[in-house]
Short mmCIF file of C-alpha atoms in Angstrom, two decimals:
data_model
loop_
_atom_site.label_atom_id
_atom_site.label_comp_id
_atom_site.label_asym_id
_atom_site.label_seq_id
_atom_site.Cartn_x
_atom_site.Cartn_y
_atom_site.Cartn_z
CA UNK G 1 0.00 0.00 0.00
CA UNK G 2 1.35 3.42 -0.77
CA UNK G 3 1.54 6.27 1.68
CA UNK G 4 -1.23 8.13 -0.09
CA UNK G 5 -3.57 5.15 0.21
CA UNK G 6 -2.98 4.94 3.97
CA UNK G 7 -3.40 8.64 4.67
CA UNK G 8 -7.18 8.78 4.59
CA UNK G 9 -9.68 10.01 7.13
CA UNK G 10 -11.05 6.51 7.85
CA UNK G 11 -7.56 5.22 8.78
CA UNK G 12 -6.85 7.98 11.28
CA UNK G 13 -5.68 6.63 14.64
CA UNK G 14 -4.12 9.63 16.35
CA UNK G 15 -4.46 13.33 15.88
CA UNK G 16 -3.80 16.36 18.06
CA UNK G 17 -6.97 17.10 19.98
CA UNK G 18 -9.22 19.85 18.66
CA UNK G 19 -9.33 21.39 22.15
CA UNK G 20 -5.99 23.06 21.47
CA UNK G 21 -6.24 26.55 20.07
CA UNK G 22 -4.38 27.36 16.85
CA UNK G 23 -1.58 29.12 18.72
CA UNK G 24 1.85 27.46 18.64
CA UNK G 25 2.94 26.36 22.13
CA UNK G 26 5.43 28.80 23.64
CA UNK G 27 7.47 26.09 25.36
CA UNK G 28 11.05 25.12 24.52
CA UNK G 29 11.57 22.15 22.19
CA UNK G 30 11.07 18.87 24.04
CA UNK G 31 9.45 20.40 27.14
CA UNK G 32 7.02 18.14 28.97
CA UNK G 33 4.53 20.98 29.43
CA UNK G 34 3.19 20.54 25.91
CA UNK G 35 2.62 16.83 26.45
CA UNK G 36 0.81 17.36 29.75
CA UNK G 37 -1.37 20.09 28.18
CA UNK G 38 -2.34 17.59 25.51
CA UNK G 39 -3.11 14.84 28.03
CA UNK G 40 -5.37 17.16 30.00
CA UNK G 41 -7.20 18.28 26.87
CA UNK G 42 -7.54 14.71 25.60
CA UNK G 43 -9.02 13.70 28.95
CA UNK G 44 -11.48 16.59 28.81
CA UNK G 45 -12.41 15.70 25.24
CA UNK G 46 -12.92 12.03 26.05
CA UNK G 47 -15.05 12.83 29.08
CA UNK G 48 -17.03 15.37 27.03
CA UNK G 49 -16.64 18.09 29.64
CA UNK G 50 -15.24 20.93 27.56
CA UNK G 51 -18.10 23.22 28.50
CA UNK G 52 -18.01 22.33 32.19
CA UNK G 53 -14.31 22.53 32.99
CA UNK G 54 -12.53 25.48 34.55
CA UNK G 55 -8.76 25.47 34.65
CA UNK G 56 -6.54 27.67 36.76
CA UNK G 57 -3.26 28.72 35.15
CA UNK G 58 -0.22 29.37 37.33
CA UNK G 59 2.67 31.78 37.14
CA UNK G 60 5.68 30.21 35.48
CA UNK G 61 6.31 28.76 32.06
CA UNK G 62 2.68 27.64 31.88
CA UNK G 63 1.38 31.14 32.62
CA UNK G 64 -0.03 31.29 29.10
CA UNK G 65 -1.81 27.93 29.36
CA UNK G 66 -5.14 29.70 28.77
CA UNK G 67 -3.87 30.80 25.36
CA UNK G 68 -3.47 27.18 24.26
CA UNK G 69 -6.40 25.42 25.93
CA UNK G 70 -9.80 26.02 24.41
CA UNK G 71 -11.62 25.78 27.73
CA UNK G 72 -12.60 28.24 30.44
CA UNK G 73 -9.54 29.29 32.38
CA UNK G 74 -8.51 31.71 35.07
CA UNK G 75 -5.13 33.11 35.93
CA UNK G 76 -4.07 33.05 39.57
CA UNK G 77 -1.45 35.14 41.33
CA UNK G 78 1.85 33.36 41.89
CA UNK G 79 1.25 30.23 43.94
CA UNK G 80 -2.40 31.05 44.66
CA UNK G 81 -3.95 28.67 42.15
CA UNK G 82 -5.29 26.25 44.81
CA UNK G 83 -6.90 29.17 46.68
CA UNK G 84 -8.55 30.42 43.49
CA UNK G 85 -9.58 26.90 42.53
CA UNK G 86 -11.16 26.49 45.96
CA UNK G 87 -13.36 29.50 45.30
CA UNK G 88 -14.18 28.39 41.76
CA UNK G 89 -15.13 24.90 42.88
CA UNK G 90 -17.17 26.04 45.88
CA UNK G 91 -19.13 28.47 43.73
CA UNK G 92 -19.52 26.00 40.85
CA UNK G 93 -19.69 22.57 42.48
CA UNK G 94 -20.96 20.96 39.27
CA UNK G 95 -17.95 22.09 37.23
CA UNK G 96 -14.69 20.20 36.85
CA UNK G 97 -11.88 22.35 38.23
CA UNK G 98 -8.16 21.80 37.92
CA UNK G 99 -5.01 23.76 38.64
CA UNK G 100 -1.89 23.44 36.56
CA UNK G 101 1.24 24.42 38.47
CA UNK G 102 4.98 24.16 38.29
CA UNK G 103 7.34 23.49 41.16
CA UNK G 104 8.27 27.13 41.72
CA UNK G 105 4.58 27.98 41.93
CA UNK G 106 3.22 25.03 43.91
CA UNK G 107 6.19 24.05 46.08
CA UNK G 108 7.76 27.44 46.81
CA UNK G 109 5.56 30.51 46.93
CA UNK G 110 2.35 28.49 46.99
CA UNK G 111 3.26 25.96 49.69
CA UNK G 112 0.73 27.35 52.17
CA UNK G 113 -2.13 27.46 49.66
CA UNK G 114 -1.33 23.97 48.41
CA UNK G 115 -1.07 22.36 51.82
CA UNK G 116 -4.18 24.02 53.17
CA UNK G 117 -6.26 23.27 50.09
CA UNK G 118 -5.14 19.63 50.33
CA UNK G 119 -5.77 19.57 54.06
CA UNK G 120 -9.27 21.01 53.68
CA UNK G 121 -10.01 18.30 51.15
CA UNK G 122 -11.22 20.60 48.41
CA UNK G 123 -12.71 18.68 45.55
CA UNK G 124 -10.50 19.58 42.58
CA UNK G 125 -7.52 18.26 40.67
CA UNK G 126 -3.99 19.58 40.98
CA UNK G 127 -1.56 18.89 38.15
CA UNK G 128 1.95 19.57 39.43
CA UNK G 129 4.84 19.75 36.95
CA UNK G 130 8.12 19.11 38.74
CA UNK G 131 11.28 19.84 36.78
CA UNK G 132 13.50 20.78 39.72
CA UNK G 133 14.21 24.30 38.55
CA UNK G 134 12.64 27.70 37.90
CA UNK G 135 12.37 27.43 34.14
CA UNK G 136 10.82 30.70 33.05
CA UNK G 137 12.96 33.08 35.08
CA UNK G 138 16.27 31.58 33.96
CA UNK G 139 17.02 28.30 35.71
CA UNK G 140 17.30 29.35 39.36
CA UNK G 141 17.31 26.83 42.19
CA UNK G 142 13.85 25.65 43.20
CA UNK G 143 12.76 23.84 46.38
CA UNK G 144 12.73 20.66 44.31
CA UNK G 145 16.28 21.05 42.91
CA UNK G 146 18.23 17.86 43.59
CA UNK G 147 21.32 17.76 45.87
CA UNK G 148 24.43 18.74 43.86
CA UNK G 149 22.30 19.72 40.87
CA UNK G 150 23.54 22.89 39.21
CA UNK G 151 21.29 25.88 38.72
CA UNK G 152 22.01 29.50 37.96
CA UNK G 153 21.77 30.48 41.65
CA UNK G 154 23.80 27.45 42.81
CA UNK G 155 26.43 27.13 40.06
CA UNK G 156 28.49 24.64 42.08
CA UNK G 157 25.48 22.42 42.73
CA UNK G 158 22.91 22.49 45.52
CA UNK G 159 24.75 22.25 48.82
CA UNK G 160 22.26 20.61 51.17
CA UNK G 161 24.18 21.76 54.25
CA UNK G 162 23.49 25.37 53.33
CA UNK G 163 20.41 25.23 51.10
CA UNK G 164 18.46 22.39 52.62
CA UNK G 165 17.08 19.29 51.03
CA UNK G 166 14.71 18.98 48.07
CA UNK G 167 11.06 19.13 49.02
CA UNK G 168 9.04 16.04 48.20
CA UNK G 169 5.75 17.85 47.90
CA UNK G 170 3.79 14.86 46.68
CA UNK G 171 4.77 12.64 49.60
CA UNK G 172 3.98 15.57 51.89
CA UNK G 173 0.42 16.09 50.67
CA UNK G 174 -0.19 12.33 50.64
CA UNK G 175 0.02 12.46 54.46
CA UNK G 176 -2.93 14.83 54.65
CA UNK G 177 -6.42 13.42 55.18
CA UNK G 178 -7.90 15.76 52.55
CA UNK G 179 -6.15 14.15 49.59
CA UNK G 180 -7.98 11.30 47.87
CA UNK G 181 -5.64 10.26 45.08
CA UNK G 182 -1.93 11.16 44.94
CA UNK G 183 0.34 9.91 42.20
CA UNK G 184 3.63 10.70 40.48
CA UNK G 185 4.03 10.22 36.74
CA UNK G 186 6.30 11.31 33.92
CA UNK G 187 5.93 11.98 30.20
CA UNK G 188 9.34 11.15 28.71
CA UNK G 189 8.45 7.89 26.93
CA UNK G 190 5.36 6.64 25.14
CA UNK G 191 4.56 4.18 27.95
CA UNK G 192 4.94 6.85 30.61
CA UNK G 193 2.68 9.21 28.68
CA UNK G 194 -0.06 6.57 28.44
CA UNK G 195 0.20 5.86 32.18
CA UNK G 196 0.14 9.55 32.96
CA UNK G 197 -3.00 9.97 30.90
CA UNK G 198 -4.74 7.25 32.88
CA UNK G 199 -3.74 9.00 36.10
CA UNK G 200 -5.05 12.35 34.86
CA UNK G 201 -8.29 10.72 33.76
CA UNK G 202 -8.70 9.14 37.19
CA UNK G 203 -7.93 12.46 38.86
CA UNK G 204 -10.67 14.16 36.87
CA UNK G 205 -13.19 11.37 37.43
CA UNK G 206 -12.58 11.52 41.18
CA UNK G 207 -14.22 14.95 41.19
CA UNK G 208 -17.58 13.23 40.69
CA UNK G 209 -17.11 11.47 44.03
CA UNK G 210 -16.50 14.61 46.10
CA UNK G 211 -13.85 12.96 48.26
CA UNK G 212 -10.99 15.45 48.18
CA UNK G 213 -8.02 16.61 46.22
CA UNK G 214 -6.62 14.47 43.41
CA UNK G 215 -2.96 15.34 43.05
CA UNK G 216 -0.93 14.32 39.99
CA UNK G 217 2.75 15.17 39.98
CA UNK G 218 4.47 14.91 36.61
CA UNK G 219 8.26 14.72 36.80
CA UNK G 220 9.33 16.62 33.73
CA UNK G 221 12.44 17.92 32.07
CA UNK G 222 13.68 21.47 31.64
CA UNK G 223 16.28 21.13 28.94
CA UNK G 224 16.91 24.88 28.73
CA UNK G 225 17.36 25.24 32.47
CA UNK G 226 19.41 22.07 32.76
CA UNK G 227 21.51 23.12 29.71
CA UNK G 228 21.01 19.86 27.82
CA UNK G 229 19.36 18.67 24.64
CA UNK G 230 15.82 17.32 25.09
CA UNK G 231 16.97 13.72 24.62
CA UNK G 232 19.88 14.14 27.05
CA UNK G 233 17.62 15.80 29.58
CA UNK G 234 15.16 12.89 29.45
CA UNK G 235 18.03 10.50 30.08
CA UNK G 236 19.38 12.68 32.89
CA UNK G 237 15.90 12.77 34.40
CA UNK G 238 15.69 8.97 34.37
CA UNK G 239 19.10 8.63 36.01
CA UNK G 240 18.88 11.41 38.58
CA UNK G 241 15.31 12.58 39.15
CA UNK G 242 13.57 9.20 39.35
CA UNK G 243 15.72 7.79 42.19
CA UNK G 244 14.74 10.81 44.29
CA UNK G 245 11.21 11.19 42.93
CA UNK G 246 10.12 7.58 42.27
CA UNK G 247 7.19 7.17 39.89
CA UNK G 248 3.97 5.49 40.86
CA UNK G 249 0.84 5.89 42.94
CA UNK G 250 1.50 7.21 46.43
CA UNK G 251 -2.03 7.27 47.76
CA UNK G 252 -4.82 5.38 46.09
CA UNK G 253 -8.45 5.41 47.19
CA UNK G 254 -9.40 2.56 49.50
CA UNK G 255 -12.31 0.72 47.96
CA UNK F 1 -1.24 -12.57 12.27
CA UNK F 2 -2.86 -9.55 10.84
CA UNK F 3 -0.31 -7.21 9.40
CA UNK F 4 -0.65 -3.51 9.77
CA UNK F 5 0.80 -0.65 7.88
CA UNK F 6 0.93 2.89 9.10
CA UNK F 7 1.87 6.33 7.97
CA UNK F 8 2.62 9.55 9.80
CA UNK F 9 2.05 13.10 8.74
CA UNK F 10 4.18 15.75 10.43
CA UNK F 11 3.19 19.37 10.64
CA UNK F 12 6.70 20.60 9.85
CA UNK F 13 6.06 24.24 10.59
CA UNK F 14 5.06 23.42 14.18
CA UNK F 15 7.87 20.90 14.76
CA UNK F 16 10.57 22.21 17.09
CA UNK F 17 13.10 19.53 16.29
CA UNK F 18 13.40 18.14 19.85
CA UNK F 19 14.12 14.62 18.50
CA UNK F 20 12.12 12.92 21.27
CA UNK F 21 10.06 11.06 18.65
CA UNK F 22 13.18 9.60 16.99
CA UNK F 23 14.13 7.48 20.00
CA UNK F 24 10.67 6.12 20.77
CA UNK F 25 9.99 4.78 17.26
CA UNK F 26 10.41 0.97 17.34
CA UNK F 27 10.83 0.81 13.56
CA UNK F 28 13.30 3.73 13.18
CA UNK F 29 11.00 5.49 10.79
CA UNK F 30 11.72 9.05 11.88
CA UNK F 31 14.86 11.10 11.30
CA UNK F 32 15.63 14.78 11.44
CA UNK F 33 15.66 16.67 8.16
CA UNK F 34 18.65 18.47 6.69
CA UNK F 35 16.39 21.34 5.73
CA UNK F 36 14.97 23.74 8.30
CA UNK F 37 11.43 25.03 8.75
CA UNK F 38 10.32 28.65 9.03
CA UNK F 39 11.56 28.89 12.61
CA UNK F 40 14.95 27.41 11.80
CA UNK F 41 14.45 23.98 13.34
CA UNK F 42 15.50 20.73 11.68
CA UNK F 43 12.11 19.06 11.62
CA UNK F 44 11.27 15.37 11.99
CA UNK F 45 10.37 13.46 8.84
CA UNK F 46 9.57 9.84 7.95
CA UNK F 47 12.46 8.20 6.07
CA UNK F 48 11.08 4.74 5.27
CA UNK F 49 7.86 2.75 4.90
CA UNK F 50 8.22 0.57 8.00
CA UNK F 51 5.68 2.49 10.08
CA UNK F 52 3.21 0.27 11.93
CA UNK F 53 1.03 3.10 13.20
CA UNK F 54 1.86 2.39 16.85
CA UNK F 55 1.37 6.11 17.73
CA UNK F 56 4.43 6.18 20.04
CA UNK F 57 5.86 9.21 18.25
CA UNK F 58 2.58 11.06 18.36
CA UNK F 59 1.95 10.52 22.08
CA UNK F 60 5.38 11.75 23.15
CA UNK F 61 5.48 14.74 20.81
CA UNK F 62 5.27 17.77 23.13
CA UNK F 63 3.81 19.92 20.38
CA UNK F 64 1.39 17.32 19.01
CA UNK F 65 2.56 17.78 15.43
CA UNK F 66 2.27 14.13 14.40
CA UNK F 67 -0.89 12.60 12.96
CA UNK F 68 -0.95 8.82 12.61
CA UNK F 69 -2.88 6.65 10.15
CA UNK F 70 -3.07 2.85 10.19
CA UNK F 71 -4.60 0.13 8.01
CA UNK F 72 -4.84 -3.65 8.33
CA UNK F 73 -3.57 -5.49 5.27
#
């Protein structure tokens, strides 16, 4: 069969979801943000909830998420996405609400909002992108930066004696009674992307149950901040990030 | 065993040349072009007919530029 015979509408098996706007994504080549955006939008499309979903965009690289997602979105002040999402969900309990935050947003300036929203057991989904660095502002050290990992504000590597240890936010919120489903995923290989999509789908479906926060951490790369090519950064992530941030479900609902 | 044949279509103007798709393809169908697109990136392109339509490349593509077609033969 020739290529032209295969490329027909009836043979289509995968296509970028129509819930993306026509704007080109502003992320660096190979950045996991684009993949996670797509997984969220695919989940929304499959659940048929485009008209009843409200997203909350963070401050960080994903600050323009509302430009790319063709759904209702709000923009929170830095770190305050869980507080805003709390208000949105309480006022619109029948809507699906999610926040999309990076590690500088969720684990640094927004620690209080995150922990209290999780502790109160608000009924929304938090998508947390952890790349161990402040990507947008130029690769500064984040709370999640690994020991001895170089960043622009710790050029000799993170010295844990002086700068403390990386914050495992996901394990932290899993301790709280208000969280219902807590998991850590990644999007660097096809298998990981498919698993991550299942986790995001579950996190959205949990909102029907009204049991508390569903928290999905996605360990991602930041090839610009890490000063690597996308392929190298994915490999570096496997070798260095995963031992510290192991993938898998951390808290699953007891049935 | 039913054989399948696939084909990919790449939106070259949106491709950022990150090369993530190259490594995940089990059939080594994708390679980076010598030419560059409007933004100056060497874009991904199919170089042979071995595609099985597994969609691996499309699901890892951060910019969602790959469309996959598959037929049973």
